[in-house]
Coordinates of C-alpha atoms in Angstrom, one line a residue:
X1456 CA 32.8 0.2 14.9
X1457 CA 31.8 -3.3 13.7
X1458 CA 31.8 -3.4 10.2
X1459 CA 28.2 -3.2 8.6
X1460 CA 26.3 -6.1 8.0
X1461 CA 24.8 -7.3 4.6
X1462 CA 22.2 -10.0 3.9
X1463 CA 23.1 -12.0 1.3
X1464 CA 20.3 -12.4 -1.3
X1465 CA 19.4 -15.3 -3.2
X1466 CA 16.8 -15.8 -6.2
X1467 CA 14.5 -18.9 -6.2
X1468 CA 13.6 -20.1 -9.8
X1469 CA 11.0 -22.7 -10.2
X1470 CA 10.6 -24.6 -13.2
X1471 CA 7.0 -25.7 -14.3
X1472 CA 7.0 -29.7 -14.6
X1473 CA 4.4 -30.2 -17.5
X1474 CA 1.8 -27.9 -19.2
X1475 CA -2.3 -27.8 -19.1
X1476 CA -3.8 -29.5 -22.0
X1477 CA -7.4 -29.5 -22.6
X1478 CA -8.9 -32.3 -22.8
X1479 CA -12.6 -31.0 -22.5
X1480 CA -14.7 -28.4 -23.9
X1481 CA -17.4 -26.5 -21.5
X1482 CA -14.6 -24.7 -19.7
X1483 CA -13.0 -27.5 -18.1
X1484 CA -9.1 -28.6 -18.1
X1485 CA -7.3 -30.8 -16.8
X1486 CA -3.9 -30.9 -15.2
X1487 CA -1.7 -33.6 -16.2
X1488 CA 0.7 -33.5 -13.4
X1489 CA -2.4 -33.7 -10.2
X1490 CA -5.2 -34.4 -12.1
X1491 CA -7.0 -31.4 -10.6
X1492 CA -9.2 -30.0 -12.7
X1493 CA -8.6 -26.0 -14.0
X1494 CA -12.0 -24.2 -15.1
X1495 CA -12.3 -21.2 -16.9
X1496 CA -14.1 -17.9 -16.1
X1497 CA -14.3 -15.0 -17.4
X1498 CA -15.3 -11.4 -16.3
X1499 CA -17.1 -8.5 -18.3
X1500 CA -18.5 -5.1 -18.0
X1501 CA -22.1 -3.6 -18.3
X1502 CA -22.4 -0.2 -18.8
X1503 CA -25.3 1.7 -16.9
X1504 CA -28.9 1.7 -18.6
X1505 CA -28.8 6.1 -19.3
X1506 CA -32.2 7.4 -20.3
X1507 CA -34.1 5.8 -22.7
X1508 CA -31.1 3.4 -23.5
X1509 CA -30.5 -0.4 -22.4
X1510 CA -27.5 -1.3 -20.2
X1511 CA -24.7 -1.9 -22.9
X1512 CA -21.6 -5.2 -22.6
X1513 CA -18.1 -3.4 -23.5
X1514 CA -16.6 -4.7 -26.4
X1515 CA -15.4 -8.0 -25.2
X1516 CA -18.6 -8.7 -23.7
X1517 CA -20.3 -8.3 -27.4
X1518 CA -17.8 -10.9 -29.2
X1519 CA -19.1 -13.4 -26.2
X1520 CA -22.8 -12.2 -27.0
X1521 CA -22.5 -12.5 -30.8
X1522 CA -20.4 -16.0 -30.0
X1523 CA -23.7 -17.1 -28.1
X1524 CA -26.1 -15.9 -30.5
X1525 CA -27.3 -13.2 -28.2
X1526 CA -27.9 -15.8 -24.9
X1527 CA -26.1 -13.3 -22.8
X1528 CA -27.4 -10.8 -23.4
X1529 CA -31.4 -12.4 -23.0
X1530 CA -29.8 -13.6 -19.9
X1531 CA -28.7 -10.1 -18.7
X1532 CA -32.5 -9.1 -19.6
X1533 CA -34.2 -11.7 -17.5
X1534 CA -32.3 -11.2 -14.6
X1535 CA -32.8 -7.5 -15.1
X1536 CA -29.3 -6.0 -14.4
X1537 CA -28.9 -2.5 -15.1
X1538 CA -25.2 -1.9 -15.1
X1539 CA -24.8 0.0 -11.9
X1540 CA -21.7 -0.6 -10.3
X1541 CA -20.8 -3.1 -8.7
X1542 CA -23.5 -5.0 -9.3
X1543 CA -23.8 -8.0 -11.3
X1544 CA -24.3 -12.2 -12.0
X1545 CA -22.4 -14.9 -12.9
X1546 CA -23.9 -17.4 -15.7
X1547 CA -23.2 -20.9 -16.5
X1548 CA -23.8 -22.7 -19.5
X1549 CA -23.3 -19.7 -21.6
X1550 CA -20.4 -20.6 -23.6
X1551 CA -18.7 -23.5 -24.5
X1552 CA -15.3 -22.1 -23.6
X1553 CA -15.4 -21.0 -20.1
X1554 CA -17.5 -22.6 -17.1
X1555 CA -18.7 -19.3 -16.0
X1556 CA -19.4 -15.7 -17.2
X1557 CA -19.2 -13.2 -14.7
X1558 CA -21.2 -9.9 -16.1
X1559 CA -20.6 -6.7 -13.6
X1560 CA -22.1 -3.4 -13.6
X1561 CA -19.3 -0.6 -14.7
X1562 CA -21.5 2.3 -14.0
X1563 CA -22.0 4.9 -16.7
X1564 CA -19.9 4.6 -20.0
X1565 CA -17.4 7.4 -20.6
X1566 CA -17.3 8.8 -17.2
X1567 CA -13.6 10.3 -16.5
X1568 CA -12.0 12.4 -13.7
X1569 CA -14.3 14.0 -11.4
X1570 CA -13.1 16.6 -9.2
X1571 CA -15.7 17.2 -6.5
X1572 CA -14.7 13.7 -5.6
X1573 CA -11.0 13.9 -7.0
X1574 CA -11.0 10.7 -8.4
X1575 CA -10.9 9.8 -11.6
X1576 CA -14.1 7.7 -11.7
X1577 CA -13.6 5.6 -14.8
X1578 CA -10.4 4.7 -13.5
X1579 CA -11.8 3.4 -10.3
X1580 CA -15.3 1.7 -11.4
X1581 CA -13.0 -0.3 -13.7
X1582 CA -10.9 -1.6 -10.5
X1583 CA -14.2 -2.0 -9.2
X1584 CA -15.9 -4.0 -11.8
X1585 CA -13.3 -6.3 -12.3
X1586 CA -12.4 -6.6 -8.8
X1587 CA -16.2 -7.8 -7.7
X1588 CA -16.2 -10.1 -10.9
X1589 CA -12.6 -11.6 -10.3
X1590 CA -13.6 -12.4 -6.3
X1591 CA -17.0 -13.9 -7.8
X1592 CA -15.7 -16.2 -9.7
X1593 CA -13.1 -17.0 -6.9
X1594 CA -16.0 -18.2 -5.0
X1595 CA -17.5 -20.4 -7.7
X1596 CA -14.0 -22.4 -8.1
X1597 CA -12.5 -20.9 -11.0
X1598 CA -9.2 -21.7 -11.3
X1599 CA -8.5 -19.7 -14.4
X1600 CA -10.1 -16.0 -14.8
X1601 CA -9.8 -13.7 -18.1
X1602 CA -10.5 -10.4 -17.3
X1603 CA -12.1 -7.9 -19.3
X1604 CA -9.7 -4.8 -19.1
X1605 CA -13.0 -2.0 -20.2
X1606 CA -10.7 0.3 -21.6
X1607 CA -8.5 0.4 -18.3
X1608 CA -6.0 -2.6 -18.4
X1609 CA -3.9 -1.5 -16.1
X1610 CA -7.1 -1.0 -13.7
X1611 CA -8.8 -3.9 -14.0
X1612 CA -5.8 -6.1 -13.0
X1613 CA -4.8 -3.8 -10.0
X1614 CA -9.1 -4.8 -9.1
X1615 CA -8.5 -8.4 -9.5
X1616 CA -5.6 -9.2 -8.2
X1617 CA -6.6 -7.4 -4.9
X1618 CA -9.8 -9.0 -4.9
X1619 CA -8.3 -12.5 -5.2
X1620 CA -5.5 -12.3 -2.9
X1621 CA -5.1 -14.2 0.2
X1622 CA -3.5 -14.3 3.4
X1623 CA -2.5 -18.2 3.7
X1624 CA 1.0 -18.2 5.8
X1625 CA -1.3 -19.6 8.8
X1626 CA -3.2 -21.6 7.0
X1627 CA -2.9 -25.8 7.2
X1628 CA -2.4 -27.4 3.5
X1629 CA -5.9 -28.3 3.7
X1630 CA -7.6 -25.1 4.3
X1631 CA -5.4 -23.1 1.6
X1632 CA -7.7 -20.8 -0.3
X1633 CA -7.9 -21.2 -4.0
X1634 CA -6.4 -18.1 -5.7
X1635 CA -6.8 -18.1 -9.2
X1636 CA -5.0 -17.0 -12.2
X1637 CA -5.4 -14.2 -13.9
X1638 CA -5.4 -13.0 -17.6
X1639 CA -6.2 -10.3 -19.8
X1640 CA -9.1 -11.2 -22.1
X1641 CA -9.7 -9.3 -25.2
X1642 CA -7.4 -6.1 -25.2
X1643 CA -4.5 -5.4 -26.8
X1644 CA -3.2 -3.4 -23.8
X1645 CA -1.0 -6.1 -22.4
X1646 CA 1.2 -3.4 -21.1
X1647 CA -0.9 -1.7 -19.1
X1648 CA -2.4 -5.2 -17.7
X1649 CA 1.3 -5.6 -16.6
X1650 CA 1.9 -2.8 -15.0
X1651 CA -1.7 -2.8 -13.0
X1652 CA -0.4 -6.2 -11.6
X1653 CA 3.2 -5.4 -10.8
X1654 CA 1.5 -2.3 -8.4
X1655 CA -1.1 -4.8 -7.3
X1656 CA 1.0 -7.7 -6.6
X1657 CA 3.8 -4.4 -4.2
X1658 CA 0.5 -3.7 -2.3
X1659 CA -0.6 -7.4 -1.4
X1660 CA 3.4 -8.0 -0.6
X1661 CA 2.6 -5.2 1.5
X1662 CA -0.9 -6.5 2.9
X1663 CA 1.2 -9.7 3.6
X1664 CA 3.9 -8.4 5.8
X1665 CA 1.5 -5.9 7.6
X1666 CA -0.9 -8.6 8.5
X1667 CA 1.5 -11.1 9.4
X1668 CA 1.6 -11.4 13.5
X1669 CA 3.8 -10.2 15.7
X1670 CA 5.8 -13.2 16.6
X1671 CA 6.4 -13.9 12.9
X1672 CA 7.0 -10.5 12.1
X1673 CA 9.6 -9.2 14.3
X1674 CA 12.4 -6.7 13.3
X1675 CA 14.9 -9.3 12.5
X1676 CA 11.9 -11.4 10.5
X1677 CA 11.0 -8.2 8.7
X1678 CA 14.5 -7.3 7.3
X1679 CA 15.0 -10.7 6.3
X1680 CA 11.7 -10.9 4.6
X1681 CA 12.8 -7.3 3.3
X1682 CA 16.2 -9.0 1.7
X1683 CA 13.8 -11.6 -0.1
X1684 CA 11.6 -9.2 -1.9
X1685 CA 14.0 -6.7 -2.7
X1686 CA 17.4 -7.8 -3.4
X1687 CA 16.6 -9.8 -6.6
X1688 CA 15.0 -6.5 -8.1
X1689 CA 18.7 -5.4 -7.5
X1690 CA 17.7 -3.2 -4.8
X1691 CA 20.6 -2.6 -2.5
X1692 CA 19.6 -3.4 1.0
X1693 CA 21.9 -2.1 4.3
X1694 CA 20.7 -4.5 7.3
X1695 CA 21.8 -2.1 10.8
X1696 CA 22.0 -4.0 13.8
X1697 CA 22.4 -2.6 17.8
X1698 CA 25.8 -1.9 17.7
X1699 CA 25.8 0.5 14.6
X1700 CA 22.9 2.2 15.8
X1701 CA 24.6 3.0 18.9
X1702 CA 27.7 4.0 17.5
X1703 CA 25.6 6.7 15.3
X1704 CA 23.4 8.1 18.7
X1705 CA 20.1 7.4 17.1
X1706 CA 19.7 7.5 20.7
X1707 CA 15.2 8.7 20.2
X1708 CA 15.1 5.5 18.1
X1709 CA 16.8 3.3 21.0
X1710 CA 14.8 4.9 23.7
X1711 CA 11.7 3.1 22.3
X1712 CA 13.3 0.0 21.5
X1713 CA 15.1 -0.7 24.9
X1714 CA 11.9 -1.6 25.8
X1715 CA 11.7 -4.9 24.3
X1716 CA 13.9 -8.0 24.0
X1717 CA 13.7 -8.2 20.0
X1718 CA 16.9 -6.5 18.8
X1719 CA 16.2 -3.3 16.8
X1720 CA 16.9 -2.6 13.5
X1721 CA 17.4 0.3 10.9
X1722 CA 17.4 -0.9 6.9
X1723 CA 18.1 1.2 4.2
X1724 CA 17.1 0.5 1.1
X1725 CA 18.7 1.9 -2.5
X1726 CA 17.4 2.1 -6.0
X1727 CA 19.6 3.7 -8.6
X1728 CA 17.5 4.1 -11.8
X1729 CA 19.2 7.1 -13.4
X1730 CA 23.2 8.4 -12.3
X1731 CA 24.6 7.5 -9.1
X1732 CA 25.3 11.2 -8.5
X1733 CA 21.6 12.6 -9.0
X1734 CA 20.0 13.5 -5.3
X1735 CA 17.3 10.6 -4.2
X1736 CA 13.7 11.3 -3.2
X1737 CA 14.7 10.1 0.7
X1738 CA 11.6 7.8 2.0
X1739 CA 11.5 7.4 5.9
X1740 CA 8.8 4.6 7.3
X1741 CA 8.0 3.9 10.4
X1742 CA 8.7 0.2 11.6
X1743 CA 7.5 -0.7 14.6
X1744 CA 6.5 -4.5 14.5
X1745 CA 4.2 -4.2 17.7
X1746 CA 2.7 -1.5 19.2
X1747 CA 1.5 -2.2 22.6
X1748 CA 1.5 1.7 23.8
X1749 CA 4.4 0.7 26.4
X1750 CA 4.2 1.4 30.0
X1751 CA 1.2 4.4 28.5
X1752 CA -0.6 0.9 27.2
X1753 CA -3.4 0.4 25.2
X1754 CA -6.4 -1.3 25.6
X1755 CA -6.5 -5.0 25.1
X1756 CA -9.1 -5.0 23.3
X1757 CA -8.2 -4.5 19.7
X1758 CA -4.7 -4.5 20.9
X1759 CA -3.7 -6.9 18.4
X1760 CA -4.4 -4.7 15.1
X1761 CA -1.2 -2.6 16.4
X1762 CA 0.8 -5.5 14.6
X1763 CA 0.6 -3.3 11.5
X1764 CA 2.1 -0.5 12.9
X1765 CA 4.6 -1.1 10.4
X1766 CA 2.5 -0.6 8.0
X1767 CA 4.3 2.5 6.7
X1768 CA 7.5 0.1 6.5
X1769 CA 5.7 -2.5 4.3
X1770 CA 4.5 0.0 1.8
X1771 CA 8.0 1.6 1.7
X1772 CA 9.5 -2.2 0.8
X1773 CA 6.9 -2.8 -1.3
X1774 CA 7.2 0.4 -3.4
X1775 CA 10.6 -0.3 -3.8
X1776 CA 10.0 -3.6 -5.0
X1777 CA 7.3 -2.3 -7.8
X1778 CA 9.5 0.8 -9.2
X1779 CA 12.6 -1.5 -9.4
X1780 CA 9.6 -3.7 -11.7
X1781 CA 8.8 -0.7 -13.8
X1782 CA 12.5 0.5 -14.2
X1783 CA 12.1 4.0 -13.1
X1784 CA 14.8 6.6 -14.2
X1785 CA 15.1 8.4 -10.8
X1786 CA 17.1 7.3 -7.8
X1787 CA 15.3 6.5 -4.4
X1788 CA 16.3 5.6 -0.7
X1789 CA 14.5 3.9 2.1
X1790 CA 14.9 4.3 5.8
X1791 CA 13.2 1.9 7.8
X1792 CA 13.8 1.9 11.5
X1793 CA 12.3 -1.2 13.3
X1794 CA 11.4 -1.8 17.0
X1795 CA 9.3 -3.3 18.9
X1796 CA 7.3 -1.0 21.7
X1797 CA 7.1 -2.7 25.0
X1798 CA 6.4 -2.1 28.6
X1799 CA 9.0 -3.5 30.2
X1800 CA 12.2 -2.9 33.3
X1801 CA 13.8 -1.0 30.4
X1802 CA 11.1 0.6 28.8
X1803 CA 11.2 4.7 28.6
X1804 CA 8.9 6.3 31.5
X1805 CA 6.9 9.4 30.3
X1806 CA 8.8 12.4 30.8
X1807 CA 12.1 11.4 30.2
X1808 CA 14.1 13.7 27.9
X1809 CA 16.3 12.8 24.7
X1810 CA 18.8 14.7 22.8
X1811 CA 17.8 14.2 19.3
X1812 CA 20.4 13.8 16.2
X1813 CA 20.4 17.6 15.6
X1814 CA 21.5 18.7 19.2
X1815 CA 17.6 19.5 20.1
X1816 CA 16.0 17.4 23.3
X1817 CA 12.4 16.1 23.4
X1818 CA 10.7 15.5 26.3
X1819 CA 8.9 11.7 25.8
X1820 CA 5.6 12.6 27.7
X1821 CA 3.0 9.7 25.9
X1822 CA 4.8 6.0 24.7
X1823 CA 1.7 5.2 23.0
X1824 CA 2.8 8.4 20.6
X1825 CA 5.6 6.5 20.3
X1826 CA 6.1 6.6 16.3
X1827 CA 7.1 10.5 16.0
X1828 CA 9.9 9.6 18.5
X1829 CA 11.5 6.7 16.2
X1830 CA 11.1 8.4 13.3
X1831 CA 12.9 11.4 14.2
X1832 CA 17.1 10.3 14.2
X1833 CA 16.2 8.4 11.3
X1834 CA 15.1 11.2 9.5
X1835 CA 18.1 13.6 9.8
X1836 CA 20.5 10.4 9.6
X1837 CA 18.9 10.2 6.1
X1838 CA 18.8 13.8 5.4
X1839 CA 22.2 14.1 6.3
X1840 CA 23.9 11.7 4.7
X1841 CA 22.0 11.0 1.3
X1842 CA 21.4 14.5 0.9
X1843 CA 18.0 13.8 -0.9
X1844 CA 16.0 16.1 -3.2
X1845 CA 12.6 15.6 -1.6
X1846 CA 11.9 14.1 1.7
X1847 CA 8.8 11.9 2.2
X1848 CA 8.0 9.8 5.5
X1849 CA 4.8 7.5 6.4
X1850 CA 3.6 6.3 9.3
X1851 CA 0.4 5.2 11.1
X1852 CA 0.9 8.0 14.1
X1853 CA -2.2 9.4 15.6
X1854 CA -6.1 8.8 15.7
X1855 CA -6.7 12.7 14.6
X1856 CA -6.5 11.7 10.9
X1857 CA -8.7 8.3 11.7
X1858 CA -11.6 10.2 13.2
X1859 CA -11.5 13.0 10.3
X1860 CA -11.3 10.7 7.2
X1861 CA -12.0 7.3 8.7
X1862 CA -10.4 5.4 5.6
X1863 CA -11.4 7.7 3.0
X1864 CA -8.2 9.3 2.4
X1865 CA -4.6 9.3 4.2
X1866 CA -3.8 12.9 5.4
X1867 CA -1.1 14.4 4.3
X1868 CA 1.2 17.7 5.5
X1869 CA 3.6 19.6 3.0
X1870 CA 5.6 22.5 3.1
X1871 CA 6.0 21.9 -1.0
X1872 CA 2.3 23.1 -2.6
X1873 CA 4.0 21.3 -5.8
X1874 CA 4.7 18.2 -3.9
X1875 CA 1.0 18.2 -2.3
X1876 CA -0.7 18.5 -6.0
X1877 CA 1.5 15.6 -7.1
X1878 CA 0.1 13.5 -4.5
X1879 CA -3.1 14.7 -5.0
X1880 CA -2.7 13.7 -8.4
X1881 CA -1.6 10.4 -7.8
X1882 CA -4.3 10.0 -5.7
X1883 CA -6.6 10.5 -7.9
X1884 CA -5.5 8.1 -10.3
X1885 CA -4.3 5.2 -7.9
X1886 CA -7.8 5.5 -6.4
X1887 CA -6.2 5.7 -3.1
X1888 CA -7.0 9.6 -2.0
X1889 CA -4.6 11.9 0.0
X1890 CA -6.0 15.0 1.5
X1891 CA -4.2 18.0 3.0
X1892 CA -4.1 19.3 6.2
X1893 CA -2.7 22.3 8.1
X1894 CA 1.2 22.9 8.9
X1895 CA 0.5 26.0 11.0
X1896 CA 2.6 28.1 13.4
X1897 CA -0.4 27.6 15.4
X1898 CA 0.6 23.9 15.7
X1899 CA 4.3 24.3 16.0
X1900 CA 3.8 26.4 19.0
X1901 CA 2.0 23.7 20.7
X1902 CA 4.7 20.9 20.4
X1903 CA 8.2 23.7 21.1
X1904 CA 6.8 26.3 23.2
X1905 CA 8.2 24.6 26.2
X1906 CA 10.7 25.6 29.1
X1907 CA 12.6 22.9 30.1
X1908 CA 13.0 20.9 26.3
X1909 CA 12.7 21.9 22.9
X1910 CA 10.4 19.5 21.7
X1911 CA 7.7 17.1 23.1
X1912 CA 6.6 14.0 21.3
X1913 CA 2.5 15.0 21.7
X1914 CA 2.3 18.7 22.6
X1915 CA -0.6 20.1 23.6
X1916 CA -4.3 20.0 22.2
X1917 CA -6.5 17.5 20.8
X1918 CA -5.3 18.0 17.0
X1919 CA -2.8 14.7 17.6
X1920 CA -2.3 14.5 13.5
X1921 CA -1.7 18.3 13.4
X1922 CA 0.7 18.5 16.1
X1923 CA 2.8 15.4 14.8
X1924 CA 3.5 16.8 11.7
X1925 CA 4.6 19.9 13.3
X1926 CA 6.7 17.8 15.1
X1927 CA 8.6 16.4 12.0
X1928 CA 8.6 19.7 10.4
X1929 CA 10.5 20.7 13.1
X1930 CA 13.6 18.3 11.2
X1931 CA 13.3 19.5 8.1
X1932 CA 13.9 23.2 8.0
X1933 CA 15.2 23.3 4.5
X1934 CA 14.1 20.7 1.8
X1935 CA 10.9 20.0 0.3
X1936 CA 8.8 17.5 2.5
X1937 CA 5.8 15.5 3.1
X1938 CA 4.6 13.5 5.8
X1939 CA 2.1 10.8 5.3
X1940 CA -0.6 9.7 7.9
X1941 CA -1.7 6.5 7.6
X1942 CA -3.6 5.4 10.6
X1943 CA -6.8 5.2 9.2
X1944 CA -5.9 4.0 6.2
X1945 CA -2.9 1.4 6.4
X1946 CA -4.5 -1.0 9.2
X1947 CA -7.3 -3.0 9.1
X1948 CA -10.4 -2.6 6.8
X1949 CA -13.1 -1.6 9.4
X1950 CA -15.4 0.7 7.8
X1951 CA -16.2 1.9 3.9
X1952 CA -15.0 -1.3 2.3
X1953 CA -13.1 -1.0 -0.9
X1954 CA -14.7 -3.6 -2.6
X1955 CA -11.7 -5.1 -4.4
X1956 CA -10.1 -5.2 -0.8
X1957 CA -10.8 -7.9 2.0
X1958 CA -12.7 -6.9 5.3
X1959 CA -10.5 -7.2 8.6
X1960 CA -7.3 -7.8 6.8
X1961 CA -4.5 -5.1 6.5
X1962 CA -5.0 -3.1 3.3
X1963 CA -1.4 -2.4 2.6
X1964 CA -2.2 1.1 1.3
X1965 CA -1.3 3.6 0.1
X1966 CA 1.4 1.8 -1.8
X1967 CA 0.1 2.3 -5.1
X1968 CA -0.4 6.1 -4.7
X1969 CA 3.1 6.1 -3.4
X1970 CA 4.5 4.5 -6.6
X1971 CA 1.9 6.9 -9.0
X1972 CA 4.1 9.8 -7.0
X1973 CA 7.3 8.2 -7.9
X1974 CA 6.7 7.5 -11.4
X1975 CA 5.2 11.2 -11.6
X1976 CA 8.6 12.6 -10.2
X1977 CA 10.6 10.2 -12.8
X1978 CA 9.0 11.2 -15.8
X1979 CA 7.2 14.8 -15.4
X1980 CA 6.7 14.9 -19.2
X1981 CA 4.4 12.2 -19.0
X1982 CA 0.7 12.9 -19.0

């Protein structure tokens, strides 16, 4: 066996070559070093007009107000805003001390969790709020933007630093978008602000990689792009090339990636936050870099979204990146297998037959279902040799989940109820909702009750979501586990916009809910 490969890791410091001074009042900088000016904005809440009583600013908003003598608020009456959320105005000549002042509704004061909806609401309207005033300001050329955290630090930077984020890697110099910085303005919370953009900063890492293209995203590209992120967190990060996924017959993962001329490759990823000897919560994500359906292919049109069908990988790297930020005491391992799926001399024809890790064959019937078939060796190589507390995989499989939730909610399957709540839970504060759905035997018998093969990789029925999960349940008969579906969540933003998320990009979730459930399984205590 060739010995295993390791990228080596280096960390880039940059050094700032002069400071801002101000050098003008109304908002304005300057920078010494370009000469560019830097304007300053700054984003508040409105609370909802309830009953009898007038929309209300939050705290910070009524220091600007009182600054004025009360022009922001006249200016809040004359436009008639009302506080509902979402909605809201940005003023200029205000104040003195920033260019622009960007007043957004943050629904009703005091609201908390509500569990019709299973969201914690104030949470949410605050990622909201800040979110619509942060891209607002975006748009007027605010280079600087203090946010108002409304009681939820932590919040209102995950809502602005989604909103404001970018995809430039395409981009000439010319046509780079301005992305402005962000600050907390008025709280003392500057802990929470730091952790809200830490989570948002993992899931635009993840929006990044998903959305990049194909070409520029291949399996090699990704695990060195993987090696960047990770290894200065002091992440541990095993690169796997061809010949040591042969020698360990992860022969369902090579059967898809045969198909293509872009080498495969399997990653795995390890954070040690507490002792070396403590069992990991074992993450498997599904990594295939292009998705064309194989020799089963899939239409053209549209055909070009199935670059993020590694979605599930991106938000595995960039979980690991953000929980290595937070220092969680818990231990946690990646696998990431990555292929291409191709149609090609090589590719797999449907019907061929694989014996899997575990000694059981699957019949191959559908390429386009070709995500249950990679993920299967990796998940019992991982279970086997990491021996992991709690097994967890992702991926963007089937179009069951899409049509029942649209991108409401990823669907989840557990055979843990105490696993399921603590994603529910996580949910429902990351604002990025999971929902549970049905590991039946009346499932399982659609994907084994076969003659010639154990297993095959789309059984039988129109429940495709259902009858994947069975699938995976299949390999793993003993420790708690829960499988993630992601397709109509963790591809492009289509329909139901988030508003602190960008239309037709990659969304990169559930990343966030993902490191909730981590921190939630580090520290239990913690309410």
């Amino acid at each position: 066996m060739n010995k295993l490969r390791q990228f080596q890791c280096s960390l880039k410091v940059a050094s700032a070559l002069c400071k801002p001074r101000i050098l003008s009042s109304a908002g304005v900088r300057f920078s010494c070093g370009e000469g560019r000016a830097i304007t300053r904005g700054v984003v508040v809440g409105l609370y909802q007009k309830e009953g009898d009583k007038d929309p209300k600013l939050t705290p910070a908003g009524q220091k600007i107000d009182q600054r004025v003598q009360g022009k922001l608020m006249k200016a809040i009456c004359e436009t008639k805003l009302d506080g509902r959320l979402g909605r809201g105005k940005v003023f200029h000549n205000i104040d003195t001390e920033f260019a622009a002042v960007a007043v957004v509704g943050v629904g009703l004061e005091g609201i908390g969790f509500n569990e019709l909806e299973m969201l914690d609401e104030g949470m949410e309207f605050v990622r909201v709020a800040a979110g619509v005033g942060a891209r607002s300001l975006q748009q007027q050329g605010i280079t600087n933007v203090l946010v108002d955290g409304m009681d939820y630090a932590e919040q209102a930077a995950e809502g602005s630093q989604l909103a404001v984020w970018r995809f430039p890697d395409n981009l000439s110099k010319k046509n780079m978008p301005l992305v402005p910085t962000l600050e907390l303005f008025e709280s003392p919370d500057h802990e929470g602000w730091t952790r809200g953009i830490f989570k948002a900063e993992a899931q635009n890492l993840a929006r990044r990689l998903s959305d990049a293209p194909a070409n520029c995203m291949t399996p090699t590209m990704f695990a060195q792009a993987t090696v960047d992120a990770l290894c200065p967190c002091g992440i541990t990060v095993e690169v796997r090339t061809m010949d040591w996924i042969e020698a360990q017959r992860l022969n369902a993962f090579l059967m898809i990636a045969k198909g293509s001329c872009e080498p495969p490759v399997l990653l795995e990823l390890s954070y040690c936050g507490t002792a070396p000897d403590d069992k990991p919560i074992l993450f498997v994500g599904k990594g295939i870099t292009f998705n064309s359906g194989a020799l089963n292919l899939r239409p053209c049109k549209g055909m070009d979204e199935y670059r993020g069908s590694m979605s599930a990988a991106a938000c595995c790297v960039a979980m690991m990146r953000c929980i290595a930020a937070l220092s969680l005491p818990i231990n946690v391992t990646c696998i990431i297998p990555l292929c291409e799926n191709m149609p090609s001399g090589m590719s797999a024809k449907p019907g061929d037959v694989v014996t899997l890790l575990n000694g059981k064959s699957m019949a191959v019937r559908d390429l386009d279902k070709a995500g249950v078939v990679v993920l299967t060796d990796p998940l019992l190589y991982g279970q086997k040799t990491y021996l992991p507390r709690l097994v967890v995989d992702i991926a963007t499989l089937n179009t069951g989940v899409k049509k029942a939730f649209g991108g409401g909610a990823t669907g989840i399957w557990s055979n843990s109820h105490y696993i399921w709540k603590q994603f529910q839970r996580a949910g429902s504060i990351s604002g990025d909702r999971v929902w549970r759905l049905p590991l039946w035997q009346y499932y399982k018998k659609q994907v084994t009750d076969e003659r010639s093969f154990d297993l095959s990789n789309n059984g039988r029925g129109l429940a495709t979501s259902c009858l994947a999960a069975a699938i995976l349940h299949e390999l793993v008969p003993c420790v708690d586990w829960a499988h993630l579906d992601t397709r109509g969540t963790g591809l492009l933003t289509k329909h139901g916009l988030v508003p602190y998320l960008t239309k037709k990009r990659m969304t990169g979730r559930p990343t966030r809910t993902l490191v909730q459930f981590v921190y939630q399984m580090a520290c239990p205590e913690m309410k």
